[in-house]
Coordinates of N, CA and C in Angstrom, one line a residue:
M422 N 136.3 -20.5 188.5 CA 136.5 -19.7 187.3 C 135.5 -18.6 187.2
S423 N 136.0 -17.4 187.0 CA 135.0 -16.3 186.9 C 134.4 -16.2 185.6
I424 N 133.2 -15.5 185.5 CA 132.5 -15.5 184.3 C 132.9 -14.2 183.5
Q425 N 132.5 -14.1 182.3 CA 132.8 -12.9 181.5 C 132.0 -11.7 182.1
A426 N 132.5 -10.5 182.0 CA 131.9 -9.4 182.6 C 130.5 -9.1 181.9
F427 N 129.6 -8.6 182.7 CA 128.3 -8.3 182.2 C 128.3 -7.0 181.4
T428 N 127.4 -6.8 180.4 CA 127.4 -5.6 179.6 C 126.4 -4.6 180.1
F429 N 125.9 -4.8 181.3 CA 124.8 -4.0 181.9 C 125.3 -2.5 181.8
P430 N 124.5 -1.6 181.4 CA 123.1 -1.6 181.2 C 122.6 -2.1 179.9
I431 N 123.4 -2.5 179.0 CA 123.0 -3.0 177.7 C 122.4 -4.4 177.9
P432 N 121.2 -4.6 177.4 CA 120.5 -6.0 177.6 C 121.4 -7.1 177.0
E433 N 121.3 -8.2 177.7 CA 122.0 -9.4 177.2 C 121.3 -10.7 177.5
T434 N 121.6 -11.7 176.8 CA 121.2 -13.1 177.1 C 122.4 -13.9 177.4
R435 N 122.3 -14.7 178.4 CA 123.4 -15.5 178.8 C 123.0 -16.9 179.1
F436 N 123.8 -17.9 178.9 CA 123.6 -19.3 179.3 C 124.6 -19.6 180.4
F437 N 124.1 -20.1 181.5 CA 124.9 -20.5 182.7 C 124.8 -22.0 182.9
L438 N 125.9 -22.6 183.2 CA 126.0 -24.0 183.5 C 126.1 -24.2 185.0
A439 N 125.2 -24.9 185.6 CA 125.3 -25.3 187.1 C 125.1 -26.8 187.2
E440 N 126.1 -27.4 187.6 CA 126.2 -28.9 187.6 C 126.0 -29.4 186.2
Q441 N 124.9 -30.1 185.9 CA 124.6 -30.6 184.6 C 123.4 -29.9 183.9
H442 N 123.1 -28.8 184.5 CA 121.9 -28.0 183.9 C 122.4 -26.7 183.2
V443 N 121.7 -26.4 182.1 CA 122.0 -25.2 181.4 C 120.8 -24.3 181.6
F444 N 121.1 -23.0 182.1 CA 120.0 -22.1 182.4 C 120.2 -20.9 181.4
K445 N 119.1 -20.4 180.8 CA 119.1 -19.3 179.9 C 118.5 -18.1 180.7
F446 N 119.4 -17.0 180.8 CA 119.0 -15.8 181.5 C 119.0 -14.6 180.5
K447 N 117.9 -13.8 180.6 CA 117.9 -12.5 180.0 C 118.0 -11.5 181.0
I448 N 119.0 -10.6 180.9 CA 119.2 -9.5 181.8 C 118.8 -8.2 181.2
R449 N 117.8 -7.6 181.8 CA 117.2 -6.4 181.2 C 117.3 -5.2 182.2
R450 N 117.4 -4.1 181.6 CA 117.5 -2.8 182.4 C 116.0 -2.4 182.7
G451 N 115.8 -2.2 184.0 CA 114.4 -1.7 184.4 C 114.5 -0.2 184.4
D452 N 113.7 0.4 185.2 CA 113.6 1.9 185.2 C 114.9 2.4 185.8
M453 N 115.6 3.2 185.0 CA 116.8 3.8 185.4 C 116.8 5.3 185.2
S454 N 115.6 5.9 185.2 CA 115.4 7.3 184.9 C 116.1 8.2 185.9
S455 N 116.5 7.7 187.1 CA 117.1 8.5 188.1 C 118.6 8.6 188.0
I456 N 119.2 7.9 187.1 CA 120.6 7.8 187.0 C 121.1 8.1 185.5
E457 N 122.1 8.9 185.4 CA 122.6 9.1 184.1 C 123.6 8.0 183.7
E458 N 123.6 7.6 182.4 CA 124.4 6.5 182.0 C 125.9 6.7 182.3
E459 N 126.3 8.0 182.2 CA 127.7 8.3 182.5 C 128.0 8.1 184.0
D460 N 127.0 8.1 184.8 CA 127.2 7.9 186.3 C 127.1 6.5 186.7
M461 N 127.0 5.6 185.7 CA 126.9 4.1 186.1 C 128.0 3.7 186.9
L462 N 127.8 2.8 187.7 CA 128.8 2.3 188.7 C 129.9 1.6 188.0
N463 N 131.0 1.4 188.7 CA 132.1 0.7 188.2 C 131.7 -0.7 187.6
G464 N 132.2 -1.0 186.4 CA 131.8 -2.2 185.7 C 132.1 -3.5 186.4
A465 N 133.2 -3.5 187.1 CA 133.6 -4.7 187.9 C 132.7 -4.9 189.0
L466 N 132.2 -3.8 189.7 CA 131.3 -4.0 190.8 C 129.9 -4.4 190.3
V467 N 129.5 -3.9 189.2 CA 128.2 -4.3 188.6 C 128.3 -5.7 188.2
S468 N 129.3 -6.2 187.6 CA 129.4 -7.6 187.2 C 129.4 -8.5 188.5
E469 N 130.1 -8.1 189.5 CA 130.1 -8.9 190.7 C 128.7 -9.0 191.3
E470 N 128.0 -7.8 191.4 CA 126.6 -7.8 191.9 C 125.7 -8.7 191.1
L471 N 125.8 -8.6 189.8 CA 124.9 -9.4 188.9 C 125.3 -10.9 189.0
E472 N 126.5 -11.2 189.1 CA 126.9 -12.6 189.2 C 126.3 -13.2 190.5
N473 N 126.4 -12.4 191.6 CA 125.8 -12.8 192.9 C 124.3 -12.9 192.8
A474 N 123.7 -12.0 192.0 CA 122.2 -12.1 191.8 C 121.8 -13.4 191.0
V475 N 122.6 -13.7 190.0 CA 122.3 -14.9 189.3 C 122.4 -16.2 190.2
R476 N 123.5 -16.2 191.1 CA 123.6 -17.3 192.0 C 122.4 -17.3 193.0
A477 N 121.9 -16.2 193.4 CA 120.8 -16.1 194.3 C 119.5 -16.7 193.7
V478 N 119.3 -16.3 192.4 CA 118.2 -16.8 191.6 C 118.3 -18.3 191.5
L479 N 119.5 -18.8 191.1 CA 119.6 -20.2 190.9 C 119.4 -21.0 192.2
A480 N 119.7 -20.4 193.3 CA 119.5 -21.1 194.6 C 118.0 -21.1 195.0
N481 N 117.2 -20.2 194.4 CA 115.8 -20.1 194.8 C 114.8 -20.2 193.6
L482 N 115.1 -21.1 192.7 CA 114.3 -21.2 191.5 C 112.8 -21.5 191.7
D483 N 112.5 -22.2 192.8 CA 111.1 -22.6 193.1 C 110.4 -21.5 193.9
D484 N 111.1 -20.4 194.3 CA 110.4 -19.4 195.1 C 111.0 -18.0 194.8
L485 N 110.8 -17.5 193.5 CA 111.5 -16.3 193.1 C 110.7 -15.1 193.7
H486 N 111.5 -14.1 194.2 CA 110.9 -12.9 194.7 C 111.9 -11.8 194.4
P487 N 111.4 -10.6 194.3 CA 112.3 -9.4 194.1 C 113.2 -9.3 195.3
F488 N 114.5 -8.9 195.0 CA 115.4 -8.7 196.1 C 116.4 -7.5 195.7
T489 N 117.2 -7.1 196.7 CA 118.1 -6.0 196.5 C 119.5 -6.5 196.7
T490 N 120.4 -5.8 196.0 CA 121.8 -5.9 196.2 C 122.3 -4.5 196.7
Q491 N 123.5 -4.3 196.8 CA 124.0 -3.0 197.3 C 123.5 -1.9 196.4
N492 N 123.5 -2.0 195.1 CA 123.2 -0.9 194.2 C 121.9 -1.2 193.3
F493 N 121.3 -2.3 193.4 CA 120.2 -2.6 192.5 C 119.0 -3.3 193.2
N494 N 117.9 -3.0 192.6 CA 116.6 -3.8 192.9 C 116.6 -4.8 191.7
I495 N 116.4 -6.1 192.0 CA 116.3 -7.1 191.0 C 115.0 -7.8 191.1
F496 N 114.3 -7.9 189.9 CA 113.0 -8.6 189.8 C 113.2 -9.8 188.9
P497 N 113.3 -11.0 189.5 CA 113.4 -12.2 188.7 C 112.1 -12.8 188.3
Y498 N 112.0 -13.2 187.0 CA 110.8 -13.9 186.5 C 111.2 -15.1 185.7
K499 N 110.3 -16.1 185.7 CA 110.6 -17.2 184.8 C 109.4 -17.6 184.0
R500 N 109.6 -18.0 182.8 CA 108.5 -18.4 181.9 C 109.0 -19.6 181.1
K501 N 108.0 -20.3 180.5 CA 108.4 -21.5 179.8 C 109.3 -21.1 178.6
W502 N 110.4 -21.9 178.5 CA 111.4 -21.7 177.4 C 110.8 -22.4 176.2
E503 N 110.2 -21.8 175.3 CA 109.5 -22.4 174.2 C 110.4 -23.2 173.3
Q504 N 111.6 -22.8 173.0 CA 112.5 -23.5 172.1 C 113.4 -24.6 172.8
V505 N 113.1 -24.8 174.1 CA 114.0 -25.7 174.8 C 114.2 -27.1 174.2
S506 N 113.1 -27.6 173.6 CA 113.1 -29.0 173.0 C 114.0 -29.0 171.8
K507 N 114.3 -27.9 171.2 CA 115.2 -27.8 170.0 C 116.7 -27.6 170.4
M508 N 116.9 -27.4 171.7 CA 118.3 -27.1 172.1 C 119.0 -28.4 172.6
R509 N 120.3 -28.5 172.4 CA 121.1 -29.6 172.8 C 122.4 -29.1 173.2
F510 N 122.8 -29.4 174.4 CA 124.1 -29.0 175.0 C 124.9 -30.2 175.3
I511 N 126.2 -30.1 174.9 CA 127.1 -31.2 175.2 C 128.4 -30.6 175.7
K512 N 129.0 -31.1 176.8 CA 130.3 -30.7 177.3 C 131.1 -31.9 177.6
K513 N 132.3 -32.0 177.0 CA 133.2 -33.1 177.1 C 132.5 -34.4 177.0
G514 N 131.6 -34.5 175.9 CA 131.0 -35.8 175.6 C 129.7 -36.1 176.5
L515 N 129.5 -35.2 177.5 CA 128.3 -35.5 178.4 C 127.2 -34.5 178.0
E516 N 126.0 -35.1 177.8 CA 124.8 -34.3 177.4 C 124.3 -33.6 178.6
L517 N 124.1 -32.3 178.5 CA 123.7 -31.4 179.6 C 122.1 -31.3 179.5
I518 N 121.5 -31.0 180.6 CA 120.1 -30.9 180.7 C 119.7 -29.4 180.7
P519 N 118.9 -28.9 179.7 CA 118.5 -27.5 179.7 C 117.3 -27.3 180.6
Y520 N 117.4 -26.3 181.4 CA 116.3 -26.0 182.4 C 115.1 -25.5 181.5
P521 N 113.9 -26.0 181.8 CA 112.8 -25.7 180.9 C 112.2 -24.3 181.0
F522 N 112.8 -23.5 181.8 CA 112.2 -22.1 181.9 C 113.3 -21.1 181.5
L523 N 112.9 -20.0 180.9 CA 113.8 -18.8 180.7 C 113.7 -17.9 181.9
I524 N 114.8 -17.5 182.4 CA 114.8 -16.6 183.5 C 115.1 -15.2 183.1
T525 N 114.3 -14.2 183.4 CA 114.5 -12.8 183.1 C 114.8 -12.1 184.4
L526 N 115.8 -11.3 184.4 CA 116.1 -10.4 185.5 C 116.0 -9.0 185.0
Y527 N 115.0 -8.2 185.7 CA 114.9 -6.8 185.4 C 115.7 -6.1 186.5
V528 N 116.6 -5.3 186.1 CA 117.6 -4.7 187.1 C 117.4 -3.2 187.1
E529 N 117.1 -2.7 188.3 CA 116.9 -1.2 188.4 C 117.9 -0.7 189.4
Y530 N 118.4 0.5 189.2 CA 119.3 1.2 190.1 C 118.6 1.5 191.4
R531 N 119.2 1.2 192.5 CA 118.6 1.5 193.8 C 119.2 2.7 194.4
E532 N 118.4 3.7 194.7 CA 118.9 4.9 195.3 C 119.0 4.7 196.8
P533 N 119.9 5.2 197.5 CA 120.0 5.1 199.0 C 118.7 5.7 199.6
A534 N 118.2 5.0 200.6 CA 117.0 5.4 201.3 C 117.1 6.8 201.9
F535 N 118.2 7.1 202.5 CA 118.5 8.4 203.1 C 120.0 8.5 203.3
Q536 N 120.4 9.7 203.6 CA 121.8 10.0 203.9 C 122.0 10.1 205.4
H537 N 122.9 9.5 206.0 CA 123.2 9.5 207.4 C 124.0 10.8 207.7
T538 N 123.5 11.6 208.5 CA 124.3 12.8 208.9 C 124.6 12.9 210.3
G539 N 124.1 12.0 211.1 CA 124.4 12.0 212.6 C 124.2 10.6 213.1
E540 N 124.5 10.5 214.4 CA 124.3 9.2 215.0 C 123.1 9.2 215.9
S541 N 121.9 9.3 215.4 CA 120.7 9.3 216.2 C 120.3 7.8 216.4
P542 N 119.5 7.6 217.5 CA 119.0 6.2 217.7 C 118.2 5.7 216.5
L543 N 117.5 6.6 215.9 CA 116.7 6.2 214.7 C 117.5 5.6 213.6
Y544 N 118.7 6.2 213.4 CA 119.7 5.6 212.4 C 120.0 4.2 212.7
Y545 N 120.3 3.9 214.0 CA 120.7 2.5 214.3 C 119.5 1.6 214.1
Y546 N 118.3 2.0 214.5 CA 117.1 1.2 214.4 C 116.8 0.9 212.9
T547 N 116.9 1.9 212.1 CA 116.6 1.8 210.6 C 117.7 0.9 210.0
S548 N 119.0 1.2 210.4 CA 120.1 0.4 209.8 C 119.9 -1.1 210.2
T549 N 119.5 -1.4 211.4 CA 119.3 -2.8 211.8 C 118.2 -3.5 211.0
L550 N 117.1 -2.8 210.8 CA 116.0 -3.3 210.0 C 116.5 -3.6 208.6
Y551 N 117.2 -2.6 208.0 CA 117.6 -2.7 206.6 C 118.6 -3.9 206.5
D552 N 119.5 -4.1 207.4 CA 120.4 -5.2 207.3 C 119.7 -6.5 207.4
L553 N 118.7 -6.6 208.3 CA 117.9 -7.8 208.4 C 117.2 -8.1 207.1
F554 N 116.6 -7.1 206.5 CA 115.8 -7.3 205.3 C 116.8 -7.7 204.2
A555 N 118.0 -7.2 204.1 CA 118.9 -7.5 203.1 C 119.4 -9.0 203.3
T556 N 119.5 -9.4 204.5 CA 120.0 -10.8 204.8 C 118.9 -11.8 204.4
I557 N 117.7 -11.4 204.6 CA 116.6 -12.4 204.3 C 116.4 -12.5 202.8
H558 N 116.6 -11.5 202.1 CA 116.3 -11.5 200.6 C 117.4 -11.7 199.7
T559 N 118.6 -11.8 200.2 CA 119.8 -12.1 199.3 C 120.4 -13.4 199.6

């Protein structure tokens, strides 16, 4: 089942359910000074990238590091969720477990490193390194 579209670049707070755990995410816009809001990417593509970013963060909760997607640099942080003891979640009669940390994602638009104009050996070398970096961090 797909999730509701993200409202990025408008900040939002979301609750995600993974197995029997509830995670609270705050998604915030980082530095976007290099892009005009009218030039924002297609909303469906943004939502897909952010959904994949949330999945990547959930898979690496014990070892969070900044990473990139096709169009964004994402900086995940977690801090103690102060009000977690007051929260109670139930689904179909089953009590769910709230994750004790609030996860904040700062999302910045990522500009392309360079524009490819020819097929030089340097392009292939740089492209290979970039693909390896993206594979490691996503």
